[in-house]
Structures are given as C-alpha cells and as structure tokens.
C-alpha cells in the first residue's frame, strides 16, 4: 500500500502471523533426493531471460531502465495467473462481476480519491551527484553525538531510525536535532548528505490528451484499477441486478512514476493489477467476518497458484500506519531474495471512496435496499494483487536445482500444472524419421485442443527434457519406434523424472486430472 508523505507507516515486522497451511495447497516435492540450493535474483533473472520469460525492454536502443518485456513463456505464464485469478474470484462466484474500465479517467477522479494530493513518496537528492532517491529507503550513514551508553539516547536513536524508514518527514519533525546528528549515504556516489526535510514526489504519471498541449488537456494514467469500480458502482449494480453484498473485479495495467523502481519485476513503473472491491451493507454484514473470509480466500488462491506458504507472511498494519482510507489492512509479504516485502494487500476501506466521489461529483452513489427502499452507502473490502509480483513469487517458489547424478545438476521450475506455460511437450524420438514425426504431430494435434502443448524435435531427448524442466512443463511425451508397433508412448513426469508407458488412447484420461491442479 502506497502512502502519502503524511501517511504513516512503520516497518511492518510485528503482529506477524504465518499463513495457515491448511488453507493452501503446495507444490509437493516428490523427489527422494533434492538438493535445495538458495534461489537468488541472479539465477531467476538469468533463467527468465535465457528461457524467454522476461527480458529487458527496448534493448536495441540501449534499453530503458526498469522496463521489462515478457517473452513467449512469460506472457503465457502471466496470462495463466490472471485467468486463474479471474476464474477463482469472478467466474466461480455468484457474488462477483467483472469490469474493464478505461485506463485514462476524468482527472477529477484522482482529485476525489486523494491521489493528486497524497499519492507521493519522500524524495531526497544527493548534493554531490544529484542522484534522486526515496528518502525512506536510503541508509543512514553516521550518528554524531549519540552516547550509546545512555539508555534514553539509544532508545531515541532506534525510534528515529524506525520512523525514518517509514516517514522521514515525521522523523525530522519528531526529532528536530536529528539534522545535526544524522547523514544519509548516497547509494550512487557514497557521499554523506546532511539530513533535511524530503520533498514530496507525486507518483501519478501524466499524459496529454488531444491535439493541444495546454494544461486543460492533462490527464493521468491510472495508478490503481480501484477507482473505476467505485465511480461505476451504481451503474454496474443496476446492470447486473446484484444485491449487497457483492463485488466488482477488474484486472489491467496501472502506472506509477516510482522514484526507485527495481528488483527485476518487483517494482516497475507499469504493472498489472488484479483487484476487487467487495461492497456490503455495514448494518447487515460484519466487516470483521468478511475481512477474515477474504483473507482466507486470498490464502487459498496463493496456494492454488503455487506461492510457497512458508515464504509468505500476513502482516497486520497497526493503527496510525495505514493508508488514509483504510480502517484495517493486512499486507501479505513474501521472502524475496532481497528481503521480506509486500506481495499483496487486503484493506477495509469503509465508505471512504464512495463518500468522496459523492462529495466531489455531486452524484449519488447509493444502493437502494430492495426490501426497505432505504438508500445505503456501502462499505468496501479490497483485496489487491499485483500480477507481476505474483509471477515473481511463483517463479521463486517453483525454482529448484537438483543433483540428478554426481556433478549433474538440473534446474526445474515446479509450477502448478494449471498455470504452467506449457503443460505437455511432445517429442518425436528422431526428427529425421518421417513416421515418428508424423505420429508425434498426430498426438500433438489431438492434445492441443484442450491443453497447452509444445512440439519439440530439437537436440537429443535428454536435452529436450532439461529445457522443458527449466520452463516448468509437467509432462513430456516421447514417440519412438515402439509407438509405431503398439501405439504406446513414454510419458515423463517433471517432478519424479519417472517414465511410464501409456497407450495413446489413454493419454487424455491419464493427463486430464493431473493438469487441473
Ligand atoms: N487499490 C489498492 C492498491 O493499489 P497497493 O498496495 O498500492 O494497493 C496493490 O498496490 C498491489 O500492486 C501491491 O500489493 C503489489 O502487488 C502491486 N504493486 C504496487 N506497486 C507496484 C509496482 N510499482 N510494481 C509492481 N507491482 C506493484
């Protein structure tokens, strides 16, 4: 959750509870001997590029910092994640409807929502090299005049550091003599800068509409998908004839002019959001109960797409540290190689947004209770998921290096079959034997009607297995000379590496259920 410079937020390490594993299904490691090696960002970034998941954007022009293009497997994986999310939260439920609103909305939307006024990060600029950084993320370099033998001074020092990491402006106003004591270290040139009140940097990305360039045509690329679901609430409710409680879901691009994007696809200036607003009558539904239900649903979905529950933490955001609109927030955080950081968020937004839009637009955004004809301003619970962060967490959860035999290490992405970019790979044993290629094509064509299937005849079969392991394909099917005799094929399991001989006519039923989870 991004906060305005006045929105207070401490490091989120307390009141932390692990996700209940009962609610999740995990990628089971069925191998007897698996060498668990540490997964680093270097390994993930290198695999992502090598195998065509994600690679730097605009490369022929020297690239564009922190812009990423999703290659064939990455585009498919992200689509599968988004489709699964849509199926899980929208298509499978009676109380949810979808929306695809315009990305560029009337700028008054962002005035009302508070984004133009508040959606900012604290900005500091290095006096020497002029590097611009997020003040709350810079390391503090030196502490002058602090007596660490004095308990009070040590305590105050700890509180200052903690407050700075959340809200530098508040840190300075709470500890006015901090400017004499502390310096911050420029991450670029290592110059030690004096501490001073950071500037407030708005994260909205501006654009110009139409043929003139005056400010009257200024608009913004949406920083979240949520606001359209608020301003369209009455229209969608009437069109869908839904009764409270019900939700409106939307997935699509969002844009934020982040000061310090980075860590691969973790923080970028354009990203995919999947979120929904769940509207309810506060007189009839208890928000605490709904909040807990949505927390569990989020946990279930994370398990279903293969996000490792042991690396996931539900962190309660204490009073005074939440976004201005939130009455309760839980951040789901993930253990990335670069630290425990936000993955998804769950917030109880009360009636803040609907009330604000009523006030600014002068239009009524109420629900008419069909039984009492009473006009109600619903309250809202909002689960918000970043699709790119989901993909990163899924890749990090699925990544494994395994010593197959001495000195022979395979890299495998143990994706859940339901989201794997390729579910089945079909190989002819040899590519220069027409009868094998013909039969393999036949099997490939019959399976691809229902599954995501790839045909591969490059290199030897061992190399093809390794390539499919690296892109996370659960099953490989090889057509060999026996196939021509008895119509059986070899099916090789990604996780166990076991090979089973199966009749072609039984392939569909053999694979069917296995690929649905
Ligand atoms: N409507 C609520 C909202 O937008 P948020 O916490 O600011 O809340 C929701 O964003 C999710 O979007 C985050 O939990 C994260 O998964 C993702 N996200 C936010 N900023 C991002 C960025 N710069 N790059 C990639 N994903 C981002």
Coordinates of C-alpha atoms and ligand atoms in Angstrom, one line a residue:
X1 CA 0.0 0.0 0.0
X2 CA 1.5 3.3 -1.0
X3 CA 1.0 6.2 1.4
X4 CA 1.2 9.9 1.0
X5 CA 4.0 11.6 2.7
X6 CA 1.7 12.2 5.7
X7 CA 0.5 8.6 5.7
X8 CA 2.5 7.0 8.5
X9 CA 3.9 3.6 8.2
X10 CA 6.4 1.8 10.4
X11 CA 8.5 -1.2 9.3
X12 CA 6.0 -4.0 9.2
X13 CA 7.5 -6.7 11.3
X14 CA 5.2 -7.0 14.2
X15 CA 1.9 -8.9 14.7
X16 CA 3.1 -11.2 12.0
X17 CA 1.4 -14.5 11.6
X18 CA 2.2 -17.2 9.1
X19 CA -0.5 -18.2 6.6
X20 CA -2.4 -21.2 7.8
X21 CA -1.0 -24.1 5.7
X22 CA -4.4 -25.9 6.0
X23 CA -5.8 -23.4 3.6
X24 CA -3.1 -23.8 0.9
X25 CA -2.0 -26.5 -1.5
X26 CA 1.7 -26.5 -2.1
X27 CA 3.9 -27.8 -4.7
X28 CA 4.8 -31.1 -3.3
X29 CA 8.3 -32.2 -3.9
X30 CA 8.1 -35.8 -4.8
X31 CA 11.8 -36.4 -5.4
X32 CA 13.6 -38.6 -2.9
X33 CA 16.8 -36.6 -3.0
X34 CA 16.5 -32.9 -3.8
X35 CA 19.4 -30.6 -3.4
X36 CA 17.9 -27.4 -2.0
X37 CA 20.1 -24.6 -3.2
X38 CA 19.5 -21.0 -2.5
X39 CA 17.5 -19.2 -5.1
X40 CA 19.0 -15.8 -5.9
X41 CA 17.7 -13.0 -8.1
X42 CA 20.6 -13.5 -10.4
X43 CA 19.5 -17.1 -11.0
X44 CA 15.9 -16.1 -11.6
X45 CA 16.7 -13.1 -13.9
X46 CA 19.2 -15.2 -15.9
X47 CA 16.7 -18.1 -16.3
X48 CA 13.9 -15.7 -17.2
X49 CA 16.0 -14.2 -20.0
X50 CA 17.5 -17.4 -21.2
X51 CA 14.2 -19.2 -21.5
X52 CA 12.1 -16.3 -22.7
X53 CA 10.0 -15.4 -19.7
X54 CA 11.1 -11.8 -19.1
X55 CA 13.9 -9.8 -20.6
X56 CA 14.9 -6.1 -20.7
X57 CA 12.7 -3.9 -22.8
X58 CA 13.8 -1.6 -25.7
X59 CA 17.2 -3.3 -25.9
X60 CA 18.1 -2.3 -29.4
X61 CA 18.0 1.4 -28.2
X62 CA 20.1 0.6 -25.2
X63 CA 17.2 -0.4 -23.1
X64 CA 15.0 1.7 -20.7
X65 CA 15.8 1.4 -17.1
X66 CA 13.4 -1.0 -15.3
X67 CA 11.3 -1.7 -18.3
X68 CA 10.7 -5.4 -19.0
X69 CA 9.2 -7.3 -21.9
X70 CA 7.5 -10.6 -21.3
X71 CA 8.6 -13.3 -23.8
X72 CA 6.6 -16.2 -25.0
X73 CA 6.6 -18.2 -21.8
X74 CA 6.4 -15.2 -19.5
X75 CA 3.4 -13.8 -21.4
X76 CA 1.7 -17.1 -21.2
X77 CA 2.5 -17.6 -17.5
X78 CA 1.2 -14.1 -16.6
X79 CA -1.9 -14.7 -18.7
X80 CA -2.5 -18.1 -16.9
X81 CA -2.1 -16.4 -13.5
X82 CA -4.6 -13.6 -14.4
X83 CA -7.0 -16.2 -15.9
X84 CA -6.8 -18.3 -12.8
X85 CA -7.4 -15.3 -10.7
X86 CA -10.5 -14.3 -12.8
X87 CA -11.8 -17.9 -12.7
X88 CA -11.2 -18.2 -8.9
X89 CA -12.6 -14.9 -7.8
X90 CA -15.1 -13.9 -10.5
X91 CA -16.4 -16.8 -12.7
X92 CA -16.7 -19.3 -9.8
X93 CA -18.7 -17.0 -7.6
X94 CA -22.3 -15.7 -7.8
X95 CA -21.4 -12.5 -5.8
X96 CA -18.8 -11.1 -8.2
X97 CA -19.0 -9.3 -11.5
X98 CA -16.2 -8.1 -13.8
X99 CA -15.4 -4.6 -15.2
X100 CA -13.0 -3.4 -17.8
X101 CA -12.9 0.4 -17.4
X102 CA -10.9 2.9 -19.3
X103 CA -7.3 3.4 -18.2
X104 CA -7.4 7.1 -18.5
X105 CA -10.2 8.6 -16.4
X106 CA -11.5 12.1 -15.8
X107 CA -8.8 13.8 -13.7
X108 CA -11.4 14.7 -11.1
X109 CA -11.4 11.0 -10.2
X110 CA -7.9 11.4 -8.8
X111 CA -8.7 14.7 -7.0
X112 CA -11.5 12.9 -5.2
X113 CA -9.6 9.8 -4.4
X114 CA -6.8 11.8 -2.9
X115 CA -4.2 10.6 -5.4
X116 CA -3.3 14.1 -6.7
X117 CA -2.9 15.4 -3.2
X118 CA -1.5 12.4 -1.3
X119 CA -0.1 9.7 -3.6
X120 CA 3.6 10.6 -3.1
X121 CA 6.9 9.3 -1.8
X122 CA 9.5 11.3 0.0
X123 CA 12.3 12.3 -2.3
X124 CA 15.9 13.2 -1.4
X125 CA 18.6 14.4 -3.8
X126 CA 22.3 13.9 -3.4
X127 CA 24.1 17.2 -3.1
X128 CA 27.2 15.8 -4.9
X129 CA 26.0 13.6 -7.8
X130 CA 22.3 14.7 -7.8
X131 CA 21.0 11.2 -7.7
X132 CA 17.3 11.2 -6.7
X133 CA 16.3 8.5 -4.3
X134 CA 13.4 7.6 -2.0
X135 CA 14.4 9.1 1.4
X136 CA 12.8 6.3 3.4
X137 CA 15.0 3.8 1.6
X138 CA 18.4 5.4 1.9
X139 CA 20.8 4.1 4.5
X140 CA 21.7 6.5 7.3
X141 CA 25.4 6.9 7.4
X142 CA 26.7 8.5 10.6
X143 CA 25.4 9.2 14.0
X144 CA 27.2 12.1 15.7
X145 CA 26.9 13.0 19.3
X146 CA 24.9 9.9 20.4
X147 CA 26.0 8.3 23.6
X148 CA 25.2 4.7 23.2
X149 CA 26.0 4.1 26.9
X150 CA 22.9 6.2 27.6
X151 CA 19.7 4.1 27.5
X152 CA 17.5 7.0 26.6
X153 CA 19.7 8.2 23.8
X154 CA 20.0 4.7 22.4
X155 CA 16.2 4.3 22.5
X156 CA 15.6 7.6 20.8
X157 CA 18.2 6.6 18.2
X158 CA 16.3 3.4 17.5
X159 CA 13.0 5.2 17.2
X160 CA 14.4 7.7 14.9
X161 CA 15.8 5.1 12.5
X162 CA 12.5 3.2 12.6
X163 CA 10.5 6.4 11.9
X164 CA 12.8 7.5 9.1
X165 CA 12.3 4.2 7.3
X166 CA 8.6 4.8 7.3
X167 CA 8.1 8.5 7.2
X168 CA 11.2 10.8 7.0
X169 CA 9.2 14.0 7.3
X170 CA 7.7 12.8 10.6
X171 CA 11.1 11.6 11.8
X172 CA 12.5 15.1 11.3
X173 CA 9.6 16.8 13.0
X174 CA 9.6 14.4 15.9
X175 CA 13.4 14.7 16.4
X176 CA 14.3 18.2 15.4
X177 CA 18.0 17.8 16.4
X178 CA 18.4 14.9 14.0
X179 CA 19.7 17.1 11.3
X180 CA 22.9 17.6 13.3
X181 CA 23.2 14.0 14.2
X182 CA 22.5 12.1 11.1
X183 CA 23.6 11.9 7.5
X184 CA 22.3 9.7 4.7
X185 CA 24.5 7.8 2.3
X186 CA 24.1 8.3 -1.4
X187 CA 23.7 4.8 -2.9
X188 CA 25.3 6.1 -6.2
X189 CA 28.4 8.1 -5.1
X190 CA 28.5 7.3 -1.4
X191 CA 28.5 11.0 -0.4
X192 CA 27.3 11.6 3.1
X193 CA 24.4 14.0 2.8
X194 CA 23.0 16.1 5.7
X195 CA 19.5 15.1 6.6
X196 CA 16.8 17.6 5.6
X197 CA 13.1 17.6 5.0
X198 CA 12.5 15.5 1.9
X199 CA 10.4 16.8 -1.0
X200 CA 7.1 15.2 -1.7
X201 CA 7.1 13.5 -5.1
X202 CA 3.8 12.6 -6.6
X203 CA 3.7 9.2 -8.3
X204 CA 1.0 9.9 -10.8
X205 CA 2.1 9.6 -14.5
X206 CA 0.8 12.5 -16.5
X207 CA -0.2 12.4 -20.1
X208 CA -1.7 14.8 -22.6
X209 CA -4.9 14.2 -24.4
X210 CA -5.8 15.7 -27.8
X211 CA -4.0 18.0 -30.2
X212 CA -3.3 20.9 -27.9
X213 CA -0.7 21.0 -25.2
X214 CA -2.1 23.3 -22.6
X215 CA -2.7 22.1 -19.1
X216 CA -6.5 21.8 -19.7
X217 CA -5.8 18.6 -21.5
X218 CA -3.7 17.0 -18.9
X219 CA -4.8 13.6 -17.7
X220 CA -3.2 10.7 -15.7
X221 CA -2.6 7.1 -16.4
X222 CA -4.4 5.2 -13.6
X223 CA -2.2 4.3 -10.6
X224 CA -4.7 1.6 -9.5
X225 CA -7.8 0.0 -11.0
X226 CA -9.9 0.5 -7.9
X227 CA -11.4 3.9 -8.6
X228 CA -13.4 2.9 -11.6
X229 CA -15.1 0.3 -9.5
X230 CA -16.2 3.0 -7.1
X231 CA -17.5 5.5 -9.6
X232 CA -19.2 2.8 -11.7
X233 CA -20.7 1.1 -8.7
X234 CA -24.4 2.2 -9.2
X235 CA -24.3 1.5 -13.0
X236 CA -22.7 -1.9 -12.5
X237 CA -25.1 -2.7 -9.7
X238 CA -28.1 -1.8 -11.8
X239 CA -26.9 -3.6 -14.9
X240 CA -26.0 -6.8 -13.0
X241 CA -29.0 -6.6 -10.6
X242 CA -26.8 -7.8 -7.8
X243 CA -27.8 -7.4 -4.2
X244 CA -25.4 -6.5 -1.4
X245 CA -23.0 -8.0 -0.6
X246 CA -21.3 -8.3 -3.9
X247 CA -18.0 -7.4 -5.6
X248 CA -16.7 -5.8 -8.7
X249 CA -13.5 -7.1 -10.1
X250 CA -11.0 -5.7 -12.5
X251 CA -7.6 -6.6 -13.8
X252 CA -5.4 -4.5 -16.0
X253 CA -2.4 -2.1 -16.3
X254 CA -1.6 0.5 -13.6
X255 CA 1.2 3.1 -13.8
X256 CA 3.2 4.8 -11.1
X257 CA 6.2 7.1 -11.5
X258 CA 8.2 5.2 -8.9
X259 CA 11.3 7.0 -7.7
X260 CA 13.3 3.9 -7.2
X261 CA 11.9 1.0 -9.3
X262 CA 14.0 -2.1 -9.2
X263 CA 14.5 -5.7 -8.2
X264 CA 13.5 -7.0 -11.6
X265 CA 9.7 -7.1 -12.0
X266 CA 9.1 -6.4 -8.3
X267 CA 8.8 -2.6 -8.6
X268 CA 8.2 -1.2 -12.0
X269 CA 6.5 2.0 -13.4
X270 CA 3.9 0.0 -15.3
X271 CA 2.5 -3.2 -13.9
X272 CA -0.6 -5.4 -13.9
X273 CA -3.1 -5.2 -11.1
X274 CA -5.9 -7.6 -10.2
X275 CA -8.2 -6.2 -7.6
X276 CA -11.8 -6.2 -6.5
X277 CA -14.0 -4.1 -4.3
X278 CA -16.5 -6.1 -2.2
X279 CA -19.4 -3.9 -1.3
X280 CA -21.6 -4.6 1.7
X281 CA -24.2 -3.1 4.0
X282 CA -22.5 -2.4 7.3
X283 CA -25.8 -2.7 9.1
X284 CA -26.3 -6.3 7.8
X285 CA -22.8 -7.7 7.4
X286 CA -20.0 -7.7 10.0
X287 CA -16.9 -6.3 8.3
X288 CA -14.5 -8.3 10.6
X289 CA -16.1 -11.6 9.4
X290 CA -15.9 -10.6 5.8
X291 CA -12.3 -9.4 6.2
X292 CA -11.4 -12.8 7.6
X293 CA -13.2 -14.6 4.8
X294 CA -11.4 -12.7 2.2
X295 CA -8.1 -13.2 3.9
X296 CA -8.7 -17.0 3.7
X297 CA -9.7 -16.8 0.1
X298 CA -6.5 -14.9 -0.7
X299 CA -4.5 -17.6 1.0
X300 CA -6.3 -20.3 -0.8
X301 CA -5.6 -18.6 -4.2
X302 CA -1.9 -18.2 -3.3
X303 CA -1.7 -21.9 -2.5
X304 CA -3.6 -22.8 -5.7
X305 CA -1.1 -21.0 -7.9
X306 CA 1.9 -22.3 -6.1
X307 CA 3.1 -19.4 -3.9
X308 CA 5.2 -21.0 -1.1
X309 CA 3.2 -20.5 2.1
X310 CA 6.4 -20.9 4.1
X311 CA 7.8 -17.8 2.5
X312 CA 4.5 -15.8 2.9
X313 CA 3.5 -13.7 5.9
X314 CA 0.3 -12.0 6.7
X315 CA 1.3 -8.8 8.4
X316 CA -1.2 -6.7 10.3
X317 CA -0.7 -3.0 9.7
X318 CA -1.2 -1.2 13.1
X319 CA -3.3 1.8 13.7
X320 CA -1.8 5.1 12.5
X321 CA 0.3 3.4 9.9
X322 CA -2.3 2.6 7.3
X323 CA -3.3 4.4 4.2
X324 CA -5.7 7.3 4.8
X325 CA -8.7 5.4 3.6
X326 CA -8.1 2.1 5.5
X327 CA -9.7 1.0 8.7
X328 CA -7.8 -2.3 8.7
X329 CA -5.0 -3.5 6.4
X330 CA -3.1 -6.8 6.1
X331 CA -0.1 -6.9 3.8
X332 CA 0.8 -10.3 2.6
X333 CA 4.6 -10.2 2.4
X334 CA 6.9 -12.6 0.7
X335 CA 10.5 -13.6 1.4
X336 CA 12.2 -12.4 -1.8
X337 CA 15.9 -12.9 -2.1
X338 CA 16.2 -9.1 -1.4
X339 CA 14.2 -9.3 1.8
X340 CA 10.6 -9.7 3.2
X341 CA 8.5 -7.3 1.2
X342 CA 4.9 -6.7 0.1
X343 CA 3.3 -9.2 -2.2
X344 CA -0.4 -8.4 -2.0
X345 CA -2.7 -6.2 0.2
X346 CA -6.1 -6.5 1.9
X347 CA -7.8 -3.4 3.1
X348 CA -11.1 -2.4 4.7
X349 CA -11.8 0.9 3.0
X350 CA -15.1 1.7 4.8
X351 CA -17.2 4.1 2.7
X352 CA -14.3 6.5 2.2
X353 CA -14.2 6.3 -1.6
X354 CA -17.9 6.3 -2.4
X355 CA -18.4 9.2 0.0
X356 CA -15.5 11.2 -1.5
X357 CA -16.8 10.6 -5.1
X358 CA -20.3 11.6 -4.0
X359 CA -18.9 14.8 -2.5
X360 CA -16.7 15.8 -5.5
X361 CA -19.1 14.7 -8.3
X362 CA -22.3 15.8 -6.6
X363 CA -23.8 12.5 -7.8
X364 CA -25.4 9.9 -5.6
X365 CA -23.6 6.6 -5.5
X366 CA -26.0 4.8 -3.2
X367 CA -27.6 1.4 -3.2
X368 CA -31.3 1.1 -2.7
X369 CA -32.2 -1.7 -0.4
X370 CA -34.9 -3.7 -2.3
X371 CA -36.7 -4.6 0.9
X372 CA -36.7 -1.3 2.8
X373 CA -36.1 1.1 -0.1
X374 CA -33.5 2.7 2.2
X375 CA -30.6 4.4 0.5
X376 CA -27.3 2.9 1.7
X377 CA -23.7 4.0 1.1
X378 CA -22.0 0.6 1.1
X379 CA -18.7 -0.2 2.8
X380 CA -15.9 -1.9 1.0
X381 CA -13.2 -4.6 1.5
X382 CA -10.5 -4.6 -1.1
X383 CA -8.1 -7.5 -1.9
X384 CA -5.4 -6.2 -4.3
X385 CA -2.9 -8.4 -6.1
X386 CA 0.0 -7.4 -8.4
X387 CA 0.2 -9.9 -11.2
X388 CA 3.9 -9.3 -11.8
X389 CA 4.7 -9.7 -8.2
X390 CA 2.6 -12.9 -8.2
X391 CA 4.6 -14.2 -11.1
X392 CA 7.9 -13.4 -9.4
X393 CA 6.8 -15.1 -6.2
X394 CA 5.5 -18.1 -8.2
X395 CA 8.9 -18.4 -10.0
X396 CA 10.8 -18.1 -6.8
X397 CA 8.6 -20.7 -5.1
X398 CA 8.9 -23.1 -8.0
X399 CA 12.7 -22.8 -8.6
X400 CA 14.8 -25.7 -7.7
X401 CA 18.2 -27.1 -8.5
X402 CA 18.6 -30.8 -8.2
X403 CA 21.6 -33.0 -8.4
X404 CA 20.4 -35.8 -10.7
X405 CA 23.7 -37.7 -10.5
X406 CA 27.1 -36.6 -9.3
X407 CA 28.0 -33.3 -10.8
X408 CA 24.9 -33.2 -13.0
X409 CA 22.5 -30.6 -11.8
X410 CA 19.2 -29.8 -13.4
X411 CA 17.2 -26.6 -12.9
X412 CA 13.5 -27.2 -12.6
X413 CA 10.5 -24.9 -12.2
X414 CA 7.9 -26.9 -10.3
X415 CA 4.9 -24.9 -11.5
X416 CA 1.4 -26.0 -10.6
X417 CA 0.3 -27.7 -13.9
X418 CA -2.8 -25.4 -14.0
X419 CA -0.6 -22.3 -14.5
X420 CA 2.5 -23.8 -16.3
X421 CA 3.0 -22.0 -19.6
X422 CA 3.4 -25.4 -21.3
X423 CA 1.5 -28.4 -19.8
X424 CA 2.7 -31.1 -22.1
X425 CA 5.7 -31.3 -24.6
X426 CA 5.5 -33.8 -27.4
X427 CA 8.8 -35.2 -28.9
X428 CA 9.5 -37.5 -31.8
X429 CA 12.5 -39.5 -30.8
X430 CA 14.3 -38.5 -34.0
X431 CA 13.5 -35.6 -36.2
X432 CA 14.6 -37.2 -39.5
X433 CA 12.3 -40.2 -39.3
X434 CA 9.1 -39.2 -41.1
X435 CA 6.9 -41.9 -39.5
X436 CA 8.0 -40.8 -35.9
X437 CA 7.4 -37.1 -36.7
X438 CA 4.1 -37.8 -38.3
X439 CA 2.9 -39.8 -35.3
X440 CA 4.2 -37.2 -32.9
X441 CA 2.3 -34.5 -34.8
X442 CA -0.8 -36.5 -34.6
X443 CA -0.5 -36.9 -30.8
X444 CA 0.4 -33.1 -30.5
X445 CA -2.7 -32.1 -32.6
X446 CA -5.1 -34.2 -30.5
X447 CA -3.8 -32.9 -27.1
X448 CA -3.6 -29.2 -28.0
X449 CA -7.3 -29.0 -28.4
X450 CA -7.6 -28.9 -24.6
X451 CA -4.1 -28.4 -23.2
X452 CA -1.1 -26.1 -23.7
X453 CA 1.2 -28.3 -25.7
X454 CA 4.5 -27.7 -27.4
X455 CA 6.1 -29.7 -30.1
X456 CA 9.9 -30.1 -29.8
X457 CA 12.2 -32.0 -32.1
X458 CA 15.5 -30.1 -31.4
X459 CA 18.5 -31.9 -30.0
X460 CA 18.5 -35.2 -28.1
X461 CA 15.7 -36.2 -25.8
X462 CA 17.8 -35.6 -22.7
X463 CA 18.4 -32.0 -23.7
X464 CA 14.7 -31.5 -24.5
X465 CA 13.8 -32.8 -21.0
X466 CA 16.2 -30.3 -19.4
X467 CA 14.8 -27.4 -21.5
X468 CA 11.2 -28.4 -20.5
X469 CA 12.2 -28.7 -16.8
X470 CA 13.5 -25.1 -17.0
X471 CA 10.3 -23.8 -18.3
X472 CA 8.3 -25.9 -15.9
X473 CA 6.5 -28.3 -18.2
X474 CA 4.9 -31.0 -16.0
X475 CA 4.9 -33.8 -18.7
X476 CA 6.9 -34.8 -21.7
X477 CA 5.7 -37.4 -24.2
X478 CA 8.1 -39.2 -26.5
X479 CA 7.1 -41.0 -29.6
X480 CA 9.5 -43.8 -30.5
X481 CA 9.7 -46.9 -32.7
X482 CA 7.6 -49.0 -30.2
X483 CA 4.8 -46.4 -30.7
X484 CA 4.6 -47.4 -34.3
X485 CA 4.2 -51.1 -33.2
X486 CA 1.9 -50.9 -30.2
X487 CA 0.6 -47.3 -30.1
X488 CA 2.1 -46.6 -26.7
X489 CA 4.2 -43.5 -25.7
X490 CA 6.6 -42.7 -22.9
X491 CA 5.3 -40.1 -20.5
X492 CA 8.0 -38.5 -18.4
X493 CA 7.0 -36.8 -15.1
X494 CA 8.9 -33.5 -14.5
X495 CA 9.0 -33.9 -10.7
X496 CA 9.8 -37.5 -10.3
X497 CA 11.5 -37.9 -13.7
X498 CA 9.8 -41.3 -13.8
X499 CA 8.8 -42.6 -17.2
X500 CA 5.6 -44.5 -17.8
X501 CA 4.4 -46.3 -20.9
X502 CA 0.9 -45.3 -21.8
X503 CA -1.5 -46.1 -24.7
X504 CA -2.1 -43.1 -26.9
X505 CA -5.8 -43.7 -26.5
X506 CA -5.4 -43.3 -22.7
X507 CA -3.3 -40.1 -22.7
X508 CA -6.2 -37.7 -22.3
X509 CA -7.6 -39.5 -19.2
X510 CA -4.1 -40.1 -17.8
X511 CA -3.2 -36.4 -18.1
X512 CA -6.7 -34.9 -17.5
X513 CA -6.9 -34.6 -13.8
X514 CA -3.2 -34.2 -13.2
X515 CA -3.2 -31.0 -15.2
X516 CA -6.2 -29.4 -13.5
X517 CA -4.5 -28.5 -10.2
Ligands
LIG1 N1 -6.0 -0.3 -4.8 C1 -5.1 -0.6 -3.8 C2 -3.7 -0.6 -4.2 O1 -3.4 -0.2 -5.4 P1 -1.2 -1.0 -3.5 O2 -0.7 -1.8 -2.3 O3 -0.7 0.3 -3.7 O4 -2.8 -1.0 -3.3 C3 -1.6 -3.2 -4.9 O5 -1.0 -2.0 -4.8 C4 -0.6 -4.3 -5.3 O6 0.0 -3.8 -6.6 C5 0.6 -4.5 -4.4 O7 0.3 -5.3 -3.3 C6 1.7 -5.1 -5.3 O8 1.4 -6.4 -5.5 C7 1.3 -4.3 -6.7 N2 2.2 -3.2 -6.9 C8 2.2 -1.9 -6.3 N3 3.1 -1.1 -6.8 C9 3.8 -1.8 -7.8 C10 4.9 -1.6 -8.6 N4 5.5 -0.4 -8.7 N5 5.4 -2.6 -9.4 C11 4.8 -3.8 -9.4 N6 3.7 -4.1 -8.6 C12 3.2 -3.2 -7.8

